[in-house]
Short mmCIF file of C-alpha atoms and ligand atoms in Angstrom, two decimals:
data_model
loop_
_atom_site.label_atom_id
_atom_site.label_comp_id
_atom_site.label_asym_id
_atom_site.label_seq_id
_atom_site.Cartn_x
_atom_site.Cartn_y
_atom_site.Cartn_z
CA MET L 1035 11.18 31.99 -25.97
CA ILE L 1036 8.29 34.30 -25.60
CA PRO L 1037 5.22 32.54 -24.29
CA VAL L 1038 2.28 31.78 -26.80
CA ARG L 1039 -0.73 32.95 -24.67
CA TYR L 1040 -4.06 31.54 -25.30
CA VAL L 1041 -5.48 34.94 -25.45
CA ASN L 1042 -3.63 38.18 -25.26
CA PHE L 1043 -5.70 41.30 -24.45
CA GLN L 1044 -2.56 43.34 -23.74
CA ARG L 1045 -1.52 42.85 -27.51
CA PHE L 1046 -4.94 43.88 -28.55
CA SER L 1047 -5.02 46.98 -26.38
CA ALA L 1048 -1.50 48.16 -27.64
CA ARG L 1049 -2.52 47.63 -31.21
CA TYR L 1050 -5.90 49.46 -30.97
CA GLY L 1051 -5.48 51.65 -28.04
CA ASP L 1052 -5.86 55.01 -29.82
CA GLU L 1053 -9.14 54.12 -31.53
CA LEU L 1054 -10.51 52.67 -28.40
CA HIS L 1055 -9.46 55.85 -26.53
CA ALA L 1056 -11.61 57.91 -29.21
CA VAL L 1057 -14.68 55.86 -28.51
CA PHE L 1058 -14.28 56.26 -24.99
CA ALA L 1059 -13.81 59.95 -25.27
CA ARG L 1060 -16.97 60.22 -27.25
CA PHE L 1061 -18.93 58.34 -24.44
CA LEU L 1062 -17.59 60.63 -21.90
CA GLU L 1063 -18.66 63.67 -24.06
CA SER L 1064 -22.18 62.19 -24.41
CA GLY L 1065 -22.74 62.29 -20.52
CA THR L 1066 -25.14 59.29 -21.15
CA TYR L 1067 -24.23 56.50 -18.79
CA SER L 1068 -27.30 54.29 -19.29
CA GLY L 1069 -29.48 53.74 -22.16
CA GLY L 1070 -29.16 56.56 -24.88
CA PRO L 1071 -28.57 56.27 -28.73
CA GLU L 1072 -25.41 54.25 -28.41
CA VAL L 1073 -27.17 51.08 -27.35
CA GLY L 1074 -29.87 51.51 -29.93
CA GLU L 1075 -27.33 52.14 -32.79
CA PHE L 1076 -25.42 48.91 -31.74
CA GLU L 1077 -28.58 46.96 -31.55
CA HIS L 1078 -29.46 48.16 -35.01
CA ALA L 1079 -25.96 47.40 -36.43
CA PHE L 1080 -25.92 43.80 -34.80
CA ALA L 1081 -29.42 42.97 -35.96
CA GLN L 1082 -28.56 43.94 -39.47
CA TYR L 1083 -25.24 41.91 -39.29
CA CYS L 1084 -27.27 38.83 -38.14
CA GLY L 1085 -29.97 39.36 -40.72
CA THR L 1086 -32.58 39.81 -38.09
CA ARG L 1087 -35.36 42.56 -37.52
CA PHE L 1088 -34.30 42.93 -33.68
CA ALA L 1089 -31.41 42.88 -31.48
CA VAL L 1090 -32.13 43.59 -27.69
CA GLY L 1091 -29.00 44.20 -25.68
CA VAL L 1092 -28.72 42.69 -22.34
CA ALA L 1093 -26.28 42.37 -19.53
CA ASN L 1094 -24.60 38.91 -20.43
CA GLY L 1095 -25.05 35.81 -22.37
CA LEU L 1096 -26.56 33.82 -19.64
CA GLU L 1097 -29.32 36.50 -19.22
CA ALA L 1098 -29.96 36.61 -22.79
CA LEU L 1099 -30.73 32.81 -22.54
CA GLU L 1100 -32.92 33.23 -19.47
CA LEU L 1101 -34.86 36.22 -20.16
CA THR L 1102 -35.78 35.00 -23.62
CA LEU L 1103 -37.07 31.55 -22.00
CA ARG L 1104 -38.94 33.87 -19.49
CA ALA L 1105 -40.28 35.80 -22.29
CA TRP L 1106 -41.87 32.79 -23.66
CA ARG L 1107 -43.27 32.04 -20.08
CA VAL L 1108 -41.16 28.90 -19.99
CA GLY L 1109 -41.18 27.95 -16.03
CA PRO L 1110 -41.99 25.20 -13.61
CA GLY L 1111 -43.46 22.06 -15.16
CA ASP L 1112 -41.88 22.69 -18.49
CA GLU L 1113 -38.76 21.06 -19.96
CA VAL L 1114 -36.18 22.40 -22.17
CA ILE L 1115 -33.61 20.32 -24.07
CA VAL L 1116 -29.89 21.39 -23.90
CA PRO L 1117 -26.86 19.44 -25.14
CA ALA L 1118 -24.80 17.84 -22.44
CA ASN L 1119 -21.55 19.15 -24.02
CA THR L 1120 -21.83 23.00 -23.39
CA ALA L 1121 -20.83 25.66 -21.17
CA VAL L 1122 -22.82 25.57 -17.94
CA GLN L 1123 -24.70 28.77 -18.58
CA THR L 1124 -26.93 27.08 -21.26
CA ALA L 1125 -28.49 24.56 -18.68
CA LEU L 1126 -28.06 27.30 -15.77
CA ALA L 1127 -30.48 29.58 -17.76
CA VAL L 1128 -33.10 26.89 -18.04
CA VAL L 1129 -32.75 25.95 -13.99
CA HIS L 1130 -33.07 29.80 -13.38
CA THR L 1131 -36.49 29.75 -14.92
CA GLY L 1132 -37.77 26.98 -12.84
CA ALA L 1133 -38.12 24.63 -15.78
CA ARG L 1134 -36.42 21.21 -15.94
CA VAL L 1135 -33.26 20.70 -17.87
CA VAL L 1136 -33.31 17.67 -20.22
CA LEU L 1137 -29.82 16.91 -21.42
CA ALA L 1138 -29.31 15.28 -24.96
CA ASP L 1139 -25.88 13.89 -26.11
CA VAL L 1140 -24.04 15.00 -28.80
CA GLU L 1141 -22.36 13.99 -32.18
CA PRO L 1142 -18.98 12.29 -31.48
CA ASP L 1143 -17.04 14.14 -34.34
CA THR L 1144 -18.62 17.81 -33.99
CA GLY L 1145 -19.41 17.80 -30.46
CA LEU L 1146 -22.89 19.41 -31.55
CA LEU L 1147 -26.41 18.65 -30.55
CA ASP L 1148 -27.36 14.99 -31.67
CA LEU L 1149 -30.77 15.04 -33.48
CA ALA L 1150 -31.66 11.48 -32.68
CA ALA L 1151 -30.97 12.41 -29.08
CA VAL L 1152 -33.19 15.37 -29.22
CA GLU L 1153 -36.00 13.39 -30.71
CA ALA L 1154 -35.57 10.76 -28.13
CA ALA L 1155 -35.64 13.51 -25.16
CA LEU L 1156 -38.92 15.13 -26.37
CA THR L 1157 -41.91 14.70 -24.09
CA PRO L 1158 -45.40 16.50 -24.05
CA ALA L 1159 -43.78 19.01 -21.48
CA THR L 1160 -40.78 20.05 -23.82
CA ARG L 1161 -41.33 23.78 -24.42
CA ALA L 1162 -38.12 24.50 -26.22
CA ILE L 1163 -34.72 23.27 -27.61
CA VAL L 1164 -31.49 25.23 -27.16
CA PRO L 1165 -28.86 24.00 -29.91
CA VAL L 1166 -25.33 25.37 -29.09
CA HIS L 1167 -23.24 26.37 -32.24
CA LEU L 1168 -20.28 25.15 -30.31
CA TYR L 1169 -16.82 26.39 -31.04
CA GLY L 1170 -18.31 28.42 -33.78
CA HIS L 1171 -19.48 25.68 -35.82
CA PRO L 1172 -23.28 25.95 -36.70
CA VAL L 1173 -25.79 23.16 -35.73
CA ASP L 1174 -27.56 21.45 -38.59
CA MET L 1175 -30.61 23.70 -38.19
CA GLU L 1176 -32.97 22.60 -40.95
CA PRO L 1177 -33.59 19.21 -39.63
CA LEU L 1178 -33.71 20.40 -35.91
CA ARG L 1179 -36.33 23.10 -36.89
CA ALA L 1180 -38.52 20.49 -38.58
CA VAL L 1181 -38.50 18.41 -35.41
CA ALA L 1182 -39.23 21.25 -33.24
CA THR L 1183 -42.07 22.46 -35.53
CA ARG L 1184 -43.63 18.96 -35.67
CA ALA L 1185 -43.40 18.95 -31.84
CA ARG L 1186 -44.50 22.53 -31.54
CA VAL L 1187 -41.48 23.79 -29.52
CA ARG L 1188 -39.49 26.67 -29.92
CA VAL L 1189 -35.89 26.77 -30.96
CA LEU L 1190 -33.47 29.21 -29.05
CA GLU L 1191 -30.03 29.40 -30.72
CA ASP L 1192 -27.09 29.62 -28.11
CA ALA L 1193 -24.83 31.62 -30.23
CA ALA L 1194 -22.31 32.70 -27.72
CA HIS L 1195 -19.39 31.02 -29.90
CA ALA L 1196 -20.79 31.87 -33.36
CA HIS L 1197 -20.76 35.48 -33.98
CA GLY L 1198 -20.59 35.63 -37.76
CA ALA L 1199 -20.76 31.98 -38.50
CA ARG L 1200 -22.78 30.92 -41.51
CA TYR L 1201 -25.26 27.80 -41.96
CA ARG L 1202 -26.11 27.23 -45.57
CA GLY L 1203 -24.96 30.87 -46.14
CA ARG L 1204 -27.11 32.54 -43.37
CA ARG L 1205 -25.62 33.89 -40.36
CA CYS L 1206 -26.21 32.25 -36.79
CA GLY L 1207 -28.32 34.31 -34.77
CA GLY L 1208 -31.05 34.36 -37.57
CA LEU L 1209 -31.73 30.59 -37.84
CA ALA L 1210 -34.38 30.10 -35.27
CA ASP L 1211 -37.09 31.67 -33.02
CA ALA L 1212 -34.49 33.66 -31.15
CA ALA L 1213 -30.87 33.62 -30.51
CA ALA L 1214 -28.70 34.50 -27.47
CA PHE L 1215 -25.15 36.01 -27.74
CA SER L 1216 -22.69 36.56 -25.24
CA PHE L 1217 -20.11 39.29 -25.66
CA TYR L 1218 -17.78 38.11 -22.87
CA PRO L 1219 -14.39 39.33 -23.63
CA THR L 1220 -13.02 36.24 -24.98
CA LYS L 1221 -15.84 35.69 -27.42
CA ASN L 1222 -15.33 36.37 -31.16
CA LEU L 1223 -17.15 39.50 -30.63
CA GLY L 1224 -16.18 40.51 -27.14
CA ALA L 1225 -16.95 43.71 -25.01
CA PHE L 1226 -14.56 44.96 -22.31
CA GLY L 1227 -16.40 43.45 -19.51
CA ASP L 1228 -19.89 41.63 -19.60
CA ALA L 1229 -22.39 42.12 -22.30
CA GLY L 1230 -24.92 39.95 -24.26
CA CYS L 1231 -27.86 40.32 -26.48
CA VAL L 1232 -30.93 38.50 -28.12
CA THR L 1233 -31.58 38.50 -31.91
CA THR L 1234 -35.07 37.61 -33.20
CA ASP L 1235 -37.48 38.56 -35.94
CA ASP L 1236 -40.43 38.59 -33.38
CA ALA L 1237 -41.48 42.05 -32.42
CA ALA L 1238 -43.47 40.84 -29.45
CA LEU L 1239 -40.57 38.82 -28.02
CA ALA L 1240 -38.23 42.03 -28.39
CA ASP L 1241 -40.73 44.22 -26.71
CA GLU L 1242 -41.00 41.74 -23.92
CA LEU L 1243 -37.23 41.52 -23.58
CA ARG L 1244 -36.87 45.38 -23.37
CA LEU L 1245 -39.52 45.17 -20.41
CA LEU L 1246 -37.68 42.27 -18.73
CA ARG L 1247 -34.10 43.76 -18.85
CA ALA L 1248 -35.27 46.92 -17.06
CA CYS L 1249 -37.21 45.73 -14.12
CA GLY L 1250 -40.50 45.55 -16.18
CA LEU L 1251 -40.62 49.30 -16.16
CA THR L 1252 -43.06 50.89 -18.61
CA THR L 1253 -43.84 54.53 -18.42
CA GLY L 1254 -45.14 56.36 -15.54
CA TYR L 1255 -43.20 54.26 -12.96
CA ARG L 1256 -45.33 51.43 -13.60
CA HIS L 1257 -43.57 48.02 -13.30
CA GLU L 1258 -45.56 45.49 -15.27
CA ARG L 1259 -43.27 42.46 -14.96
CA LEU L 1260 -41.00 40.89 -12.43
CA GLY L 1261 -38.04 41.85 -14.46
CA TYR L 1262 -34.18 42.06 -14.07
CA THR L 1263 -31.44 44.67 -13.99
CA SER L 1264 -29.85 43.51 -17.29
CA ARG L 1265 -29.31 46.23 -19.52
CA LEU L 1266 -26.44 46.48 -22.17
CA ASP L 1267 -24.66 49.91 -21.14
CA PRO L 1268 -23.86 52.46 -23.66
CA LEU L 1269 -20.02 52.27 -23.13
CA GLN L 1270 -20.00 48.64 -24.09
CA ALA L 1271 -22.40 49.20 -26.97
CA ALA L 1272 -20.10 51.94 -28.20
CA LEU L 1273 -17.06 49.74 -27.99
CA LEU L 1274 -18.92 46.74 -29.45
CA ARG L 1275 -20.17 48.65 -32.50
CA TRP L 1276 -16.67 49.88 -33.14
CA LYS L 1277 -15.53 46.17 -32.91
CA LEU L 1278 -18.37 45.03 -35.19
CA ALA L 1279 -16.70 46.59 -38.18
CA HIS L 1280 -13.75 44.40 -37.65
CA LEU L 1281 -15.46 41.12 -36.82
CA ASP L 1282 -15.45 39.70 -40.51
CA ALA L 1283 -11.71 40.48 -40.94
CA TRP L 1284 -10.94 38.99 -37.45
CA ASN L 1285 -13.08 35.68 -38.26
CA ASP L 1286 -11.40 35.41 -41.52
CA ARG L 1287 -7.87 35.28 -39.72
CA ARG L 1288 -9.37 32.79 -37.42
CA ARG L 1289 -10.29 30.62 -40.49
CA GLU L 1290 -6.85 31.07 -41.99
CA LEU L 1291 -5.10 29.85 -38.81
CA ALA L 1292 -7.71 26.89 -38.44
CA ALA L 1293 -7.04 25.96 -41.96
CA THR L 1294 -3.06 25.83 -41.20
CA TYR L 1295 -3.92 23.64 -37.97
CA ARG L 1296 -6.16 21.29 -40.02
CA ALA L 1297 -3.47 20.74 -42.84
CA GLU L 1298 -0.42 20.73 -40.59
CA LEU L 1299 -1.92 18.80 -37.76
CA ALA L 1300 -3.76 15.93 -40.03
CA GLY L 1301 -2.25 12.55 -39.73
CA ILE L 1302 -0.30 13.04 -36.63
CA PRO L 1303 -0.64 10.05 -34.41
CA GLY L 1304 -3.04 9.99 -31.51
CA LEU L 1305 -4.64 13.29 -32.70
CA ILE L 1306 -7.55 14.25 -34.65
CA VAL L 1307 -8.48 17.70 -35.93
CA PRO L 1308 -12.23 19.08 -35.50
CA ALA L 1309 -14.77 18.11 -38.18
CA VAL L 1310 -16.27 20.62 -40.50
CA ARG L 1311 -19.63 19.97 -42.15
CA PRO L 1312 -19.91 20.82 -45.99
CA TRP L 1313 -22.76 23.45 -45.19
CA ALA L 1314 -20.93 25.26 -42.41
CA GLU L 1315 -18.69 28.25 -42.41
CA PRO L 1316 -17.39 28.22 -38.87
CA VAL L 1317 -15.81 30.96 -37.04
CA TRP L 1318 -13.42 29.06 -34.84
CA TYR L 1319 -14.12 30.34 -31.24
CA ALA L 1320 -11.85 27.52 -30.17
CA PHE L 1321 -9.83 24.67 -32.09
CA PRO L 1322 -10.53 21.60 -29.96
CA ALA L 1323 -8.09 18.92 -31.08
CA ARG L 1324 -9.09 15.38 -29.86
CA VAL L 1325 -6.31 13.60 -28.35
CA GLN L 1326 -5.94 9.80 -27.81
CA HIS L 1327 -7.36 8.68 -24.71
CA GLY L 1328 -5.14 9.42 -21.58
CA LEU L 1329 -2.82 11.60 -23.39
CA ARG L 1330 -4.72 14.82 -23.28
CA ASP L 1331 -3.27 16.19 -19.91
CA ASP L 1332 0.25 14.98 -21.00
CA LEU L 1333 0.26 17.05 -24.14
CA ALA L 1334 -1.10 20.13 -22.52
CA ARG L 1335 1.56 19.90 -19.81
CA ALA L 1336 4.28 19.49 -22.48
CA LEU L 1337 2.95 22.38 -24.52
CA LEU L 1338 2.94 24.63 -21.29
CA GLU L 1339 6.58 23.39 -20.63
CA ASP L 1340 7.12 24.93 -24.09
CA GLY L 1341 5.52 28.22 -23.17
CA ILE L 1342 2.37 27.37 -25.14
CA GLU L 1343 -0.89 27.98 -23.26
CA THR L 1344 -3.83 25.67 -24.18
CA ASN L 1345 -7.46 25.46 -22.87
CA VAL L 1346 -10.21 22.72 -22.32
CA HIS L 1347 -13.74 23.28 -23.54
CA TYR L 1348 -15.04 21.70 -21.18
CA ARG L 1349 -13.31 19.64 -18.60
CA LEU L 1350 -16.73 18.55 -17.30
CA PRO L 1351 -19.78 17.87 -19.21
CA VAL L 1352 -23.13 19.69 -17.71
CA HIS L 1353 -24.33 16.53 -16.04
CA LEU L 1354 -21.11 15.99 -13.94
CA GLN L 1355 -20.75 19.64 -12.84
CA PRO L 1356 -21.11 19.91 -8.98
CA CYS L 1357 -23.54 22.73 -9.28
CA PHE L 1358 -26.15 20.26 -10.79
CA ALA L 1359 -25.72 17.51 -8.16
CA GLY L 1360 -29.24 17.69 -7.14
CA GLN L 1361 -30.45 16.81 -10.96
CA PRO L 1362 -31.20 13.07 -11.76
CA TRP L 1363 -27.93 12.70 -13.77
CA HIS L 1364 -25.18 10.12 -13.50
CA ARG L 1365 -21.67 9.49 -14.98
CA GLY L 1366 -22.24 7.46 -18.00
CA ASP L 1367 -25.71 9.05 -18.86
CA PHE L 1368 -24.13 10.77 -21.69
CA PRO L 1369 -21.01 8.89 -23.07
CA VAL L 1370 -20.09 10.96 -26.15
CA SER L 1371 -20.07 14.22 -23.85
CA GLU L 1372 -17.85 12.46 -21.33
CA LEU L 1373 -15.55 11.18 -23.94
CA ARG L 1374 -15.11 14.59 -25.40
CA ALA L 1375 -14.54 16.14 -22.11
CA ASP L 1376 -11.65 13.65 -21.40
CA SER L 1377 -10.03 14.07 -24.64
CA LEU L 1378 -10.35 17.53 -26.18
CA LEU L 1379 -7.50 20.17 -25.93
CA SER L 1380 -8.29 23.69 -27.46
CA LEU L 1381 -5.07 25.06 -29.19
CA PRO L 1382 -4.39 28.78 -29.05
CA LEU L 1383 -6.26 30.43 -31.97
CA ASP L 1384 -7.22 34.08 -32.09
CA PRO L 1385 -6.83 36.77 -34.84
CA PHE L 1386 -3.79 38.13 -33.22
CA HIS L 1387 -1.68 35.04 -33.03
CA THR L 1388 1.33 35.40 -35.36
CA ALA L 1389 2.10 32.72 -38.04
CA ASP L 1390 5.48 32.07 -35.93
CA GLU L 1391 3.33 31.41 -32.82
CA ILE L 1392 0.99 28.94 -34.57
CA GLY L 1393 3.92 27.30 -36.43
CA ARG L 1394 5.61 26.85 -32.99
CA THR L 1395 2.55 25.31 -31.59
CA ILE L 1396 2.14 22.86 -34.52
CA ALA L 1397 5.87 21.80 -34.11
CA ALA L 1398 5.42 21.16 -30.31
CA VAL L 1399 2.31 19.20 -30.84
CA ARG L 1400 4.00 17.01 -33.60
CA ARG L 1401 7.11 16.52 -31.32
CA THR L 1402 5.13 15.81 -28.14
CA MET L 1403 2.65 13.35 -29.91
CA ASP L 1404 5.39 11.66 -31.64
CA ARG L 1405 7.11 11.13 -28.26
CA LEU L 1406 3.85 10.00 -26.38
CA CYS L 1407 2.83 7.58 -29.11
CA ALA L 1408 6.41 6.15 -29.68
CA GLY L 1409 6.32 2.22 -29.18
CA SER L 1410 2.67 2.26 -28.22
CA GLN L 1411 0.28 1.17 -31.01
CA ALA L 1412 -1.49 4.56 -31.98
CA VAL L 1413 -5.18 4.07 -31.41
CA SER L 1414 -7.34 5.34 -34.27
CA LEU L 1415 -9.72 7.77 -33.23
CA THR L 1416 -13.18 7.54 -34.55
C1 PLP R 208 -20.04 32.37 -22.51
C2 PLP R 208 -21.27 31.38 -22.80
C3 PLP R 208 -22.56 31.82 -22.42
C4 PLP R 208 -22.98 32.70 -21.44
O1 PLP R 208 -22.26 33.97 -21.59
P1 PLP R 208 -21.85 34.87 -20.29
O2 PLP R 208 -21.93 36.20 -20.99
O3 PLP R 208 -20.67 34.55 -19.77
O4 PLP R 208 -23.12 34.78 -19.48
C5 PLP R 208 -23.47 30.70 -22.83
N1 PLP R 208 -23.29 29.68 -23.53
C6 PLP R 208 -21.99 29.34 -23.95
C7 PLP R 208 -21.79 28.21 -24.99
C8 PLP R 208 -20.99 30.24 -23.75
O5 PLP R 208 -19.71 29.83 -24.02
#
């Protein structure tokens, strides 16, 4: 049996190699290896796609988050609220500014930032909230923004999983004061290396980010800020602009495969498919199935024996990551995030998986869960 890879970039390269070579040839001919029109053209196209006035390309998603917070003058003495169930980068960006990370737990069925937990975490030192549109499912932004407005704090979307996702018809990236995107290769819109960007309607923020990404350099060799080297390079910009034209079709394909999983895996003992809110149009960066407590790793092992790769997003919640050992967090502080970390398994889902591969995965999940749950009383998951 040919293995089902979690992601398969070789398949992508084989399919689109000719077109990618043409983009690369144009880049070589341009002779512009930093800055130049390609960067501006991609930024313009991506801002238009997100429905924002500006997009500012940067080197990666972590710095998209960090530079935005820095541009807002977030630093020592300030607090920023972040979900406990996210990639480390969301929290890391805050730590790098010198501000304090304040974690909030998430909703049990979606894994998204819990509004009541956010309200409980607000203090007079809170400067910003960073909701994460985890797995490509948008956060309920209207009530969150109402809370933020009342508390006079800014909202920065972490949209690293949500290129093209819609909340009440509007694209993620245009739902708050600013949004940070990663174009890491595995993301829905992925570069061929590292890249990121910030989208916003705020002209002053966009100007400040353009300063910060280029060592604070203005004209005449004057460095006006303690900036970074965090530019989006023109080769990535050119390749990303080519990819952006395909993004909606690829996201549609992800939705098709997710719908198949949701229909075919519903009702399997010991397994629960991800929840979707009525106002959400997710883009399925991942398909994290919840597996009955204690059986997740058995399921992953059995699938791998059948040649099917899976992934775990995320095996450790933020507060249990060793890099944050100095923070005042303990096991038990964010029980929903901990439970999810122990029970989620992301099944293979990208636009280039074939119907046969998804069918094999469904059959293997059903067979394995039937076996693992046989004899034991299936615990209903809530
Ligand atoms: C990937 C990711 C980031 C950061 O992206 P990099 O480009 O890898 O720095 C931030 N937040 C989330 C939720 C991510 O998945």
